[in-house]
Amino acid sequence: MSTKAVNEQSENLPAFISAISLNGGLLVVFTTVFILIRNRIPIIYAPRTYLVKEPERSPPLSKGLFTWITEPWRVEEETFVARAGEDNYAVVYYCRQLFMLFGFISLVGAVILWPLHATARLWANLLLSYIYIGGTIFMILRMCAKASELHHEWLLHDKQKTELAGYTLLIRDIPSSWQDKDKLFALFDRVQPGRVVDVILHRHTEHLNELHVDHLKARANLENAIVKYQKAVTKHKKATGAGGDDIEMAGKDPKLPNLRPKHKTGFLGLVGPEVDSISTYRDELTINERVLKEKRDETLEAEHHADSAAFVVFSDLFAPHVAAGANLQHVPGLMGDKHAGVDPEDVVWENLGMEYIERNFRILVAYLGILGLVLSWGFVTGAISALGNLDDLARQNGAFAFFHNLDDKTKGFLQGVLPSLLVAILYSVLPIALRFFSKLSGLVTYGQIEHAVVAQYYGFLVFNVLLITTITGSIFSTLHDIFEKPEKLLELLGQTVPTVSNFFVNYIILQALLGPGMEILQIVPLIVRSLKLMLLTSTPRQIKEQSSPAEFQSGVALAKHSFIATLGIVYSVIAPLVSVITLVYFAVWSTVYTYNMQYVYANVHQTGGYFLHRTAQQLFLALYVHELVIVALFLLKKSWPQAALMILAFLITLAAHHHANIYDDLMETVPADMAMEQAHEEYQKALKEAERVQAAAPVLEELNPVSPMIPLQVIAPKEEKKEAPVEEKKEAESEVVTSVPNPDTSNKTVIVDPEDSQPSPMLDVPTPRSYTPTPTHSGSSHKQPSPAPTIPAPRPYQYPEPMYEGPPDYEQKFLHPAIRSAKLKCWVPKDVYGVGDADVKPDVVADGWLEWVDYFAEMDGEGKVTVSAEGIAGFEA
């Protein structure tokens, strides 16, 4: 090893020690604090044990210092997915797989590469590079397969049958000639015959949006005023010691001070006449509701309010995906933007009716905005990364000579900790800007926005952190030599590029130690949510909003982890220490996420593992960069055979990438074979259940035909039988089981005992359809004698006619919130003195525009409002 290399390593050692000691110390402190306060603040550290719906709750942990590590790790995958959702589980799975990958890379590197690294034996580097590339490709394909499995299980899960999204297709860019409900119904009925339930046209709501926002704001003001009044009366009664029967409601009894809240109507409530707050906001709501109702009716009835988007509801989970793949228009750009499985709560309503041309113009503007971010962030990143090379700057520029006079700890902090910390802070705010530009481009769901952010954020990190830092670091570290010997520019850069790994080692240390420490302690929610709950929440609605478990942004998190994996792969041969630190990174994050996904974060909008697919394929870029860097180093050292073999590895990676793309289509639709298998299994279960009930019915009836423990509809009424003629009796005896149409429904049959004259309602099962092909006859054309009646052989695939099982109010859910006709709910607490019910409720509900709701919320004798866990978990206010 050269003297210069030894000097550089010795100069970087204080930075490395500072990064390890500072970030490791903070991780220990944060984890210790978490262990001490975890059980005391469950709203932050275990909200999923009581603030989510019962089927999604995680059981409380046992007592112990480290049960938060051991018990979540032992949870089976199926249970984990049921609690956390596919996307949140995908984050844990991704980190665990990369932990295994870098464990393998680090182990091989420690045994083989590190001992040979100083000998310049390039064949060993080439061999290990091939091994690392093969291991990475294997892991990428494994994660793509897992993402496909998660996605299909999610699309066909029983839960999807009760939710609206599974039955829905969103279509945009509908021409004006097709903006008719009947025409669209007929069109999609041609695509999926007999499967269309309804078509809901989107409507122009620009004239309603502002009024709708004001309406919700007035409702919030009214709730605040009512709660303020309840608190005032409660505290007054406590201060005076008056009993509930001794005084009347404040505001009606002139002997008591008027405690009803008042406000001024002028600028910021500081000037103008003073008015009664409750009455004013109630009147404002009444006026708004009358105007909104008129405009709602006009919007829904007038044809000119129809927009270029629509929701199509089908009767099964498979039909929307088939329709999404159909070509609906012969004109390019029309009715081509189709999305299956859209949740109405995930829709970006302001973008829904955006025209095709406008979207393309907005996409151009968004790209220009992102380009501006790339350039500005790149400049700032380059300047920050220069801090990691202050030694070189001090040698080349007298303005930085003071750096030589600093002690080792200060140098270590300035070169090791500070640059990484600044870069981390700089890029933590970037997703906000990227989401803004993605929304500006016209994307129609928040899920699509997150998909775009994943790709953009990862690309940003690769370009601005990896490439810009490498370039600026190389230039600063070799600036003097380049001026002295410009003809050796390429050789000098090739020798110094690996030295930039010191910055990335410190960067990964920061992300591996400080990042998980802040994640497990939930520093921002702990501070911000606690302050909001103390200072900014007075009504039940505000308490519910601040108390609900936070939603995890899995797309951004996976993009970050994908970038760290990229650094580990790129430097796996050049700087083996990077791989070791990357191993630590994924080990710590896997542990933290295993707990937080099951106990902290909410399972709200899911994409069924789509992010895992995207980020797994991003690792191919890491392989390409790794291979190009290794090729360049071989060429610089004039190792032609090794360079040629690395080019071959590049081509192999291209082929593997092409192979991995076969999973793309699987991530977009439901496979027909899986849908058919599931429907067949459901039919067989229904058939077996019907047979079981048929066999048990006579016994149950004999024991107790009206037992309260047995539903009446389970027991078939036994009717008195009449003796049939001999011919009919013989014919009946030749049949064991018969299927006859059910008069109650056209798409079901009932299995009947041939001795009974009436079908039994307890044996109602779906009518099967069969995929068995019709047999063809050959040979003699004369009619063959009919065989004797026999029991039909079981057919290989039978499935029931699909039936829509989602929410019945789907039409309301797919209308813009401004034109939904549901009443607004005024959610207030039930106070101990009945102030709200006796004095406020009659006035508020008099006009019938509002629904008075005091469920799950109470105000105690001190005026403190509390909302029960049931109210936070499942009540839709």
PDB file of C-alpha atoms in Angstrom, residues 588-771:
ATOM      1  CA  VAL A 588     -30.935  -2.452  12.853  1.00  0.00           C
ATOM      2  CA  TRP A 589     -33.694  -1.250  10.517  1.00  0.00           C
ATOM      3  CA  SER A 590     -35.161  -4.769  10.268  1.00  0.00           C
ATOM      4  CA  THR A 591     -35.440  -4.909  14.052  1.00  0.00           C
ATOM      5  CA  VAL A 592     -37.015  -1.478  14.381  1.00  0.00           C
ATOM      6  CA  TYR A 593     -39.465  -1.978  11.539  1.00  0.00           C
ATOM      7  CA  THR A 594     -40.550  -5.385  12.805  1.00  0.00           C
ATOM      8  CA  TYR A 595     -41.842  -3.679  15.942  1.00  0.00           C
ATOM      9  CA  ASN A 596     -43.149  -0.419  14.473  1.00  0.00           C
ATOM     10  CA  MET A 597     -45.102  -1.992  11.616  1.00  0.00           C
ATOM     11  CA  GLN A 598     -47.031  -4.179  14.048  1.00  0.00           C
ATOM     12  CA  TYR A 599     -47.486  -1.729  16.911  1.00  0.00           C
ATOM     13  CA  VAL A 600     -47.178   1.845  15.677  1.00  0.00           C
ATOM     14  CA  TYR A 601     -48.210   2.450  12.067  1.00  0.00           C
ATOM     15  CA  ALA A 602     -51.701   2.227  10.599  1.00  0.00           C
ATOM     16  CA  ASN A 603     -52.695  -0.053   7.763  1.00  0.00           C
ATOM     17  CA  VAL A 604     -54.706   2.347   5.597  1.00  0.00           C
ATOM     18  CA  HIS A 605     -54.249   2.537   1.822  1.00  0.00           C
ATOM     19  CA  GLN A 606     -52.414  -0.461   0.418  1.00  0.00           C
ATOM     20  CA  THR A 607     -50.933  -1.255  -2.991  1.00  0.00           C
ATOM     21  CA  GLY A 608     -50.448  -4.936  -2.241  1.00  0.00           C
ATOM     22  CA  GLY A 609     -46.650  -5.018  -2.253  1.00  0.00           C
ATOM     23  CA  TYR A 610     -46.200  -2.899  -5.379  1.00  0.00           C
ATOM     24  CA  PHE A 611     -43.425  -0.835  -3.785  1.00  0.00           C
ATOM     25  CA  LEU A 612     -41.404  -3.982  -3.124  1.00  0.00           C
ATOM     26  CA  HIS A 613     -41.487  -4.771  -6.825  1.00  0.00           C
ATOM     27  CA  ARG A 614     -40.350  -1.293  -7.806  1.00  0.00           C
ATOM     28  CA  THR A 615     -37.508  -1.019  -5.320  1.00  0.00           C
ATOM     29  CA  ALA A 616     -36.261  -4.551  -5.968  1.00  0.00           C
ATOM     30  CA  GLN A 617     -35.809  -3.705  -9.634  1.00  0.00           C
ATOM     31  CA  GLN A 618     -33.999  -0.498  -8.711  1.00  0.00           C
ATOM     32  CA  LEU A 619     -31.119  -2.658  -7.528  1.00  0.00           C
ATOM     33  CA  PHE A 620     -30.303  -3.463 -11.154  1.00  0.00           C
ATOM     34  CA  LEU A 621     -29.094   0.123 -11.441  1.00  0.00           C
ATOM     35  CA  ALA A 622     -26.787  -0.560  -8.522  1.00  0.00           C
ATOM     36  CA  LEU A 623     -25.358  -3.544 -10.413  1.00  0.00           C
ATOM     37  CA  TYR A 624     -24.849  -1.487 -13.566  1.00  0.00           C
ATOM     38  CA  VAL A 625     -22.974   1.232 -11.674  1.00  0.00           C
ATOM     39  CA  HIS A 626     -20.894  -1.369  -9.847  1.00  0.00           C
ATOM     40  CA  GLU A 627     -19.937  -3.099 -13.093  1.00  0.00           C
ATOM     41  CA  LEU A 628     -19.072   0.118 -14.903  1.00  0.00           C
ATOM     42  CA  VAL A 629     -16.858   1.259 -12.041  1.00  0.00           C
ATOM     43  CA  ILE A 630     -15.057  -2.105 -11.938  1.00  0.00           C
ATOM     44  CA  VAL A 631     -14.599  -2.044 -15.725  1.00  0.00           C
ATOM     45  CA  ALA A 632     -13.137   1.464 -15.515  1.00  0.00           C
ATOM     46  CA  LEU A 633     -10.705   0.426 -12.786  1.00  0.00           C
ATOM     47  CA  PHE A 634      -9.580  -2.615 -14.776  1.00  0.00           C
ATOM     48  CA  LEU A 635      -9.060  -0.472 -17.857  1.00  0.00           C
ATOM     49  CA  LEU A 636      -7.063   2.076 -15.904  1.00  0.00           C
ATOM     50  CA  LYS A 637      -4.831  -0.684 -14.623  1.00  0.00           C
ATOM     51  CA  LYS A 638      -4.609  -2.119 -18.189  1.00  0.00           C
ATOM     52  CA  SER A 639      -6.111  -5.424 -17.075  1.00  0.00           C
ATOM     53  CA  TRP A 640      -7.751  -6.216 -20.403  1.00  0.00           C
ATOM     54  CA  PRO A 641      -8.997  -9.794 -19.735  1.00  0.00           C
ATOM     55  CA  GLN A 642     -10.639  -8.808 -16.473  1.00  0.00           C
ATOM     56  CA  ALA A 643     -12.254  -5.777 -18.128  1.00  0.00           C
ATOM     57  CA  ALA A 644     -13.643  -7.958 -20.916  1.00  0.00           C
ATOM     58  CA  LEU A 645     -15.123 -10.415 -18.430  1.00  0.00           C
ATOM     59  CA  MET A 646     -16.729  -7.576 -16.486  1.00  0.00           C
ATOM     60  CA  ILE A 647     -18.332  -6.372 -19.706  1.00  0.00           C
ATOM     61  CA  LEU A 648     -19.718  -9.893 -20.072  1.00  0.00           C
ATOM     62  CA  ALA A 649     -21.097  -9.601 -16.524  1.00  0.00           C
ATOM     63  CA  PHE A 650     -22.782  -6.358 -17.585  1.00  0.00           C
ATOM     64  CA  LEU A 651     -24.488  -8.178 -20.455  1.00  0.00           C
ATOM     65  CA  ILE A 652     -25.577 -10.986 -18.123  1.00  0.00           C
ATOM     66  CA  THR A 653     -27.122  -8.404 -15.822  1.00  0.00           C
ATOM     67  CA  LEU A 654     -29.010  -6.892 -18.763  1.00  0.00           C
ATOM     68  CA  ALA A 655     -30.412 -10.324 -19.570  1.00  0.00           C
ATOM     69  CA  ALA A 656     -31.425 -10.868 -15.926  1.00  0.00           C
ATOM     70  CA  HIS A 657     -33.084  -7.459 -15.866  1.00  0.00           C
ATOM     71  CA  HIS A 658     -35.045  -8.360 -18.990  1.00  0.00           C
ATOM     72  CA  HIS A 659     -36.100 -11.604 -17.323  1.00  0.00           C
ATOM     73  CA  ALA A 660     -37.203  -9.774 -14.161  1.00  0.00           C
ATOM     74  CA  ASN A 661     -39.496  -7.577 -16.266  1.00  0.00           C
ATOM     75  CA  ILE A 662     -41.835 -10.566 -16.700  1.00  0.00           C
ATOM     76  CA  TYR A 663     -43.191  -9.683 -13.255  1.00  0.00           C
ATOM     77  CA  ASP A 664     -44.373  -6.251 -14.443  1.00  0.00           C
ATOM     78  CA  ASP A 665     -47.626  -7.506 -15.945  1.00  0.00           C
ATOM     79  CA  LEU A 666     -48.299  -9.679 -12.905  1.00  0.00           C
ATOM     80  CA  MET A 667     -48.198  -6.579 -10.716  1.00  0.00           C
ATOM     81  CA  GLU A 668     -50.945  -4.869 -12.721  1.00  0.00           C
ATOM     82  CA  THR A 669     -53.749  -7.427 -12.935  1.00  0.00           C
ATOM     83  CA  VAL A 670     -55.338 -10.456 -11.314  1.00  0.00           C
ATOM     84  CA  PRO A 671     -54.208 -13.712 -13.000  1.00  0.00           C
ATOM     85  CA  ALA A 672     -57.200 -15.530 -14.463  1.00  0.00           C
ATOM     86  CA  ASP A 673     -56.091 -18.945 -13.202  1.00  0.00           C
ATOM     87  CA  MET A 674     -55.914 -17.730  -9.597  1.00  0.00           C
ATOM     88  CA  ALA A 675     -59.327 -16.075  -9.856  1.00  0.00           C
ATOM     89  CA  MET A 676     -60.781 -19.284 -11.289  1.00  0.00           C
ATOM     90  CA  GLU A 677     -59.184 -21.475  -8.630  1.00  0.00           C
ATOM     91  CA  GLN A 678     -60.458 -19.229  -5.854  1.00  0.00           C
ATOM     92  CA  ALA A 679     -64.016 -19.176  -7.218  1.00  0.00           C
ATOM     93  CA  HIS A 680     -63.981 -22.953  -7.612  1.00  0.00           C
ATOM     94  CA  GLU A 681     -62.773 -23.462  -4.049  1.00  0.00           C
ATOM     95  CA  GLU A 682     -65.482 -21.153  -2.729  1.00  0.00           C
ATOM     96  CA  TYR A 683     -68.111 -23.085  -4.628  1.00  0.00           C
ATOM     97  CA  GLN A 684     -66.849 -26.406  -3.286  1.00  0.00           C
ATOM     98  CA  LYS A 685     -66.937 -25.036   0.261  1.00  0.00           C
ATOM     99  CA  ALA A 686     -70.519 -23.850  -0.214  1.00  0.00           C
ATOM    100  CA  LEU A 687     -71.498 -27.222  -1.648  1.00  0.00           C
ATOM    101  CA  LYS A 688     -69.943 -29.145   1.247  1.00  0.00           C
ATOM    102  CA  GLU A 689     -71.628 -26.848   3.758  1.00  0.00           C
ATOM    103  CA  ALA A 690     -74.971 -27.444   2.065  1.00  0.00           C
ATOM    104  CA  GLU A 691     -74.454 -31.197   2.166  1.00  0.00           C
ATOM    105  CA  ARG A 692     -73.460 -31.024   5.830  1.00  0.00           C
ATOM    106  CA  VAL A 693     -76.570 -29.055   6.747  1.00  0.00           C
ATOM    107  CA  GLN A 694     -78.736 -31.417   4.698  1.00  0.00           C
ATOM    108  CA  ALA A 695     -77.395 -34.419   6.596  1.00  0.00           C
ATOM    109  CA  ALA A 696     -77.808 -32.732   9.987  1.00  0.00           C
ATOM    110  CA  ALA A 697     -81.254 -31.227   9.471  1.00  0.00           C
ATOM    111  CA  PRO A 698     -83.391 -34.335  10.283  1.00  0.00           C
ATOM    112  CA  VAL A 699     -81.461 -34.980  13.477  1.00  0.00           C
ATOM    113  CA  LEU A 700     -81.693 -31.366  14.588  1.00  0.00           C
ATOM    114  CA  GLU A 701     -85.381 -31.217  13.819  1.00  0.00           C
ATOM    115  CA  GLU A 702     -86.079 -34.373  15.793  1.00  0.00           C
ATOM    116  CA  LEU A 703     -84.171 -33.092  18.799  1.00  0.00           C
ATOM    117  CA  ASN A 704     -85.696 -29.636  18.932  1.00  0.00           C
ATOM    118  CA  PRO A 705     -87.146 -28.046  15.808  1.00  0.00           C
ATOM    119  CA  VAL A 706     -87.483 -24.624  17.425  1.00  0.00           C
ATOM    120  CA  SER A 707     -84.333 -24.518  19.521  1.00  0.00           C
ATOM    121  CA  PRO A 708     -83.128 -20.956  20.082  1.00  0.00           C
ATOM    122  CA  MET A 709     -79.572 -22.198  19.614  1.00  0.00           C
ATOM    123  CA  ILE A 710     -80.326 -23.146  15.994  1.00  0.00           C
ATOM    124  CA  PRO A 711     -81.362 -20.480  13.462  1.00  0.00           C
ATOM    125  CA  LEU A 712     -84.833 -21.213  12.130  1.00  0.00           C
ATOM    126  CA  GLN A 713     -83.708 -20.879   8.516  1.00  0.00           C
ATOM    127  CA  VAL A 714     -81.277 -23.768   9.015  1.00  0.00           C
ATOM    128  CA  ILE A 715     -84.095 -26.300   9.533  1.00  0.00           C
ATOM    129  CA  ALA A 716     -86.088 -27.273   6.459  1.00  0.00           C
ATOM    130  CA  PRO A 717     -89.828 -27.647   7.142  1.00  0.00           C
ATOM    131  CA  LYS A 718     -90.908 -31.259   6.848  1.00  0.00           C
ATOM    132  CA  GLU A 719     -94.036 -31.462   4.786  1.00  0.00           C
ATOM    133  CA  GLU A 720     -96.588 -34.252   4.749  1.00  0.00           C
ATOM    134  CA  LYS A 721     -95.963 -36.525   1.780  1.00  0.00           C
ATOM    135  CA  LYS A 722     -98.583 -38.090  -0.438  1.00  0.00           C
ATOM    136  CA  GLU A 723     -98.224 -41.508  -2.062  1.00  0.00           C
ATOM    137  CA  ALA A 724     -97.173 -41.019  -5.676  1.00  0.00           C
ATOM    138  CA  PRO A 725     -98.209 -43.235  -8.567  1.00  0.00           C
ATOM    139  CA  VAL A 726     -96.037 -46.287  -9.209  1.00  0.00           C
ATOM    140  CA  GLU A 727     -94.527 -44.872 -12.412  1.00  0.00           C
ATOM    141  CA  GLU A 728     -93.549 -41.585 -10.770  1.00  0.00           C
ATOM    142  CA  LYS A 729     -92.199 -43.423  -7.733  1.00  0.00           C
ATOM    143  CA  LYS A 730     -89.898 -45.593  -9.852  1.00  0.00           C
ATOM    144  CA  GLU A 731     -88.674 -42.578 -11.737  1.00  0.00           C
ATOM    145  CA  ALA A 732     -87.933 -40.725  -8.517  1.00  0.00           C
ATOM    146  CA  GLU A 733     -86.066 -43.687  -7.036  1.00  0.00           C
ATOM    147  CA  SER A 734     -83.718 -43.722 -10.022  1.00  0.00           C
ATOM    148  CA  GLU A 735     -82.419 -40.268  -9.112  1.00  0.00           C
ATOM    149  CA  VAL A 736     -80.321 -39.573  -6.060  1.00  0.00           C
ATOM    150  CA  VAL A 737     -79.839 -35.811  -6.253  1.00  0.00           C
ATOM    151  CA  THR A 738     -81.544 -33.298  -8.518  1.00  0.00           C
ATOM    152  CA  SER A 739     -80.897 -29.612  -9.173  1.00  0.00           C
ATOM    153  CA  VAL A 740     -83.907 -27.410  -9.790  1.00  0.00           C
ATOM    154  CA  PRO A 741     -84.240 -23.655 -10.226  1.00  0.00           C
ATOM    155  CA  ASN A 742     -84.809 -21.678  -7.077  1.00  0.00           C
ATOM    156  CA  PRO A 743     -87.869 -19.436  -7.513  1.00  0.00           C
ATOM    157  CA  ASP A 744     -86.264 -16.809  -5.262  1.00  0.00           C
ATOM    158  CA  THR A 745     -83.245 -16.120  -7.451  1.00  0.00           C
ATOM    159  CA  SER A 746     -82.267 -16.729 -11.037  1.00  0.00           C
ATOM    160  CA  ASN A 747     -78.617 -17.513 -10.437  1.00  0.00           C
ATOM    161  CA  LYS A 748     -78.788 -20.099  -7.654  1.00  0.00           C
ATOM    162  CA  THR A 749     -79.926 -23.684  -7.304  1.00  0.00           C
ATOM    163  CA  VAL A 750     -80.945 -25.841  -4.389  1.00  0.00           C
ATOM    164  CA  ILE A 751     -80.062 -29.465  -3.786  1.00  0.00           C
ATOM    165  CA  VAL A 752     -83.200 -31.472  -3.171  1.00  0.00           C
ATOM    166  CA  ASP A 753     -84.011 -34.825  -1.686  1.00  0.00           C
ATOM    167  CA  PRO A 754     -85.967 -36.748  -4.377  1.00  0.00           C
ATOM    168  CA  GLU A 755     -88.475 -37.862  -1.733  1.00  0.00           C
ATOM    169  CA  ASP A 756     -89.339 -34.275  -0.858  1.00  0.00           C
ATOM    170  CA  SER A 757     -91.800 -32.365  -2.979  1.00  0.00           C
ATOM    171  CA  GLN A 758     -90.365 -28.968  -1.964  1.00  0.00           C
ATOM    172  CA  PRO A 759     -86.772 -27.732  -1.998  1.00  0.00           C
ATOM    173  CA  SER A 760     -85.169 -26.977   1.313  1.00  0.00           C
ATOM    174  CA  PRO A 761     -84.140 -23.335   1.778  1.00  0.00           C
ATOM    175  CA  MET A 762     -81.246 -24.342   3.989  1.00  0.00           C
ATOM    176  CA  LEU A 763     -79.438 -25.909   1.012  1.00  0.00           C
ATOM    177  CA  ASP A 764     -79.182 -22.776  -1.068  1.00  0.00           C
ATOM    178  CA  VAL A 765     -75.862 -22.792  -2.951  1.00  0.00           C
ATOM    179  CA  PRO A 766     -74.663 -20.833  -5.962  1.00  0.00           C
ATOM    180  CA  THR A 767     -75.394 -22.247  -9.383  1.00  0.00           C
ATOM    181  CA  PRO A 768     -72.180 -23.702 -10.787  1.00  0.00           C
ATOM    182  CA  ARG A 769     -70.791 -22.827 -14.167  1.00  0.00           C
ATOM    183  CA  SER A 770     -68.386 -25.265 -15.759  1.00  0.00           C
ATOM    184  CA  TYR A 771     -65.238 -24.860 -17.773  1.00  0.00           C
TER     185      TYR A 771
END
